[in-house]
Amino acid sequence: MASGGFTRLPSGVVVVALRLPSPGGAPDEYIRVLVVAVNRQRALTRLRNLGFRTARLVGNMEPPTSDEINAVLHHPDGLVWRRIPSAPAAPWQSIAALLGPTVRR
């Protein structure tokens, strides 16, 4: 089960943040994924469609920070990730960088 949280913005959109197992990584490696969508279910559906079948949001224990919200709102895809733990200034990356050439726009 993934841990994470969400924030509803004044514009009505929702930013969902989840901690998921790193694809192709060691069992103890995780990534933090941020998604912008109309609602929580659509955000989770976007992740599941990319192959993250364990994407479930239970509770709101780790909601996105204001810096994370800013990062995902300014990304053209509205879907970014980075490794956990990461360096303090580690950049957020596009989901295409994680999944490789199999992702189509």
Short mmCIF file of C-alpha atoms in Angstrom, two decimals:
data_model
loop_
_atom_site.label_atom_id
_atom_site.label_comp_id
_atom_site.label_asym_id
_atom_site.label_seq_id
_atom_site.Cartn_x
_atom_site.Cartn_y
_atom_site.Cartn_z
CA MET A 1 0.00 0.00 0.00
CA ALA A 2 1.35 3.39 -0.97
CA SER A 3 1.41 6.24 1.50
CA GLY A 4 0.63 9.76 0.47
CA GLY A 5 -1.91 12.51 0.53
CA PHE A 6 -3.70 15.14 -1.48
CA THR A 7 -4.52 18.82 -1.56
CA ARG A 8 -7.50 20.46 -3.24
CA LEU A 9 -6.55 23.82 -4.73
CA PRO A 10 -8.86 26.86 -4.91
CA SER A 11 -9.22 26.29 -8.66
CA GLY A 12 -10.84 22.92 -7.92
CA VAL A 13 -8.01 20.68 -9.15
CA VAL A 14 -6.38 18.15 -6.86
CA VAL A 15 -2.68 17.46 -6.38
CA VAL A 16 -1.98 13.90 -5.21
CA ALA A 17 1.38 12.84 -3.78
CA LEU A 18 2.24 9.15 -3.37
CA ARG A 19 5.21 7.11 -2.25
CA LEU A 20 5.46 4.12 -4.59
CA PRO A 21 7.95 1.28 -5.08
CA SER A 22 10.56 2.21 -7.67
CA PRO A 23 9.96 0.29 -10.91
CA GLY A 24 12.89 -1.96 -11.65
CA GLY A 25 14.62 -0.95 -8.43
CA ALA A 26 15.43 -2.80 -5.25
CA PRO A 27 12.48 -3.76 -3.02
CA ASP A 28 13.40 -1.03 -0.53
CA GLU A 29 13.69 1.79 -3.11
CA TYR A 30 10.83 4.25 -3.36
CA ILE A 31 9.84 7.24 -5.46
CA ARG A 32 7.58 10.19 -4.67
CA VAL A 33 5.10 10.83 -7.47
CA LEU A 34 3.00 13.98 -7.86
CA VAL A 35 -0.09 14.13 -10.08
CA VAL A 36 -2.49 16.94 -10.96
CA ALA A 37 -6.04 15.91 -11.87
CA VAL A 38 -9.67 16.93 -11.62
CA ASN A 39 -10.16 14.63 -8.62
CA ARG A 40 -8.31 11.96 -6.61
CA GLN A 41 -9.71 9.03 -8.56
CA ARG A 42 -8.57 10.48 -11.89
CA ALA A 43 -5.09 11.06 -10.48
CA LEU A 44 -4.87 7.45 -9.34
CA THR A 45 -6.22 6.24 -12.69
CA ARG A 46 -3.47 8.16 -14.49
CA LEU A 47 -0.86 6.34 -12.41
CA ARG A 48 -2.48 2.93 -12.83
CA ASN A 49 -2.61 3.42 -16.60
CA LEU A 50 1.16 3.95 -16.55
CA GLY A 51 1.70 0.62 -14.80
CA PHE A 52 1.67 1.62 -11.13
CA ARG A 53 -0.95 -0.92 -10.10
CA THR A 54 -0.27 -0.38 -6.38
CA ALA A 55 -1.35 3.27 -6.58
CA ARG A 56 -3.90 3.58 -3.79
CA LEU A 57 -4.53 6.55 -1.54
CA VAL A 58 -5.60 5.74 2.00
CA GLY A 59 -5.84 8.73 4.28
CA ASN A 60 -3.95 11.98 4.02
CA MET A 61 -0.80 11.29 6.02
CA GLU A 62 1.76 12.80 3.60
CA PRO A 63 0.06 15.60 1.63
CA PRO A 64 2.11 17.49 -0.95
CA THR A 65 4.10 20.46 0.30
CA SER A 66 3.78 23.88 -1.30
CA ASP A 67 7.08 23.34 -3.16
CA GLU A 68 5.82 20.04 -4.54
CA ILE A 69 2.54 21.62 -5.64
CA ASN A 70 4.46 24.37 -7.39
CA ALA A 71 6.69 21.83 -9.17
CA VAL A 72 3.84 19.73 -10.54
CA LEU A 73 1.68 22.69 -11.54
CA HIS A 74 4.50 24.14 -13.64
CA HIS A 75 5.26 20.85 -15.41
CA PRO A 76 3.56 20.42 -18.81
CA ASP A 77 2.50 16.82 -18.11
CA GLY A 78 1.26 17.47 -14.57
CA LEU A 79 3.01 14.28 -13.47
CA VAL A 80 6.50 14.30 -11.90
CA TRP A 81 8.63 12.09 -9.64
CA ARG A 82 11.91 11.84 -7.71
CA ARG A 83 13.66 9.23 -5.59
CA ILE A 84 13.20 8.95 -1.82
CA PRO A 85 15.37 9.89 -0.04
CA SER A 86 16.76 12.48 -2.38
CA ALA A 87 19.25 15.28 -2.14
CA PRO A 88 17.61 18.49 -0.93
CA ALA A 89 17.95 20.14 -4.34
CA ALA A 90 17.19 17.06 -6.46
CA PRO A 91 15.07 18.12 -9.43
CA TRP A 92 11.66 16.71 -10.17
CA GLN A 93 11.66 14.63 -13.34
CA SER A 94 9.09 13.83 -15.98
CA ILE A 95 7.41 10.43 -15.73
CA ALA A 96 8.79 9.67 -19.21
CA ALA A 97 12.31 9.71 -17.73
CA LEU A 98 11.27 6.99 -15.28
CA LEU A 99 9.38 4.68 -17.61
CA GLY A 100 11.57 5.11 -20.67
CA PRO A 101 10.50 4.97 -24.31
CA THR A 102 7.29 3.01 -23.62
CA VAL A 103 5.42 6.16 -22.56
CA ARG A 104 3.51 7.87 -25.36
CA ARG A 105 1.99 11.30 -25.29
#
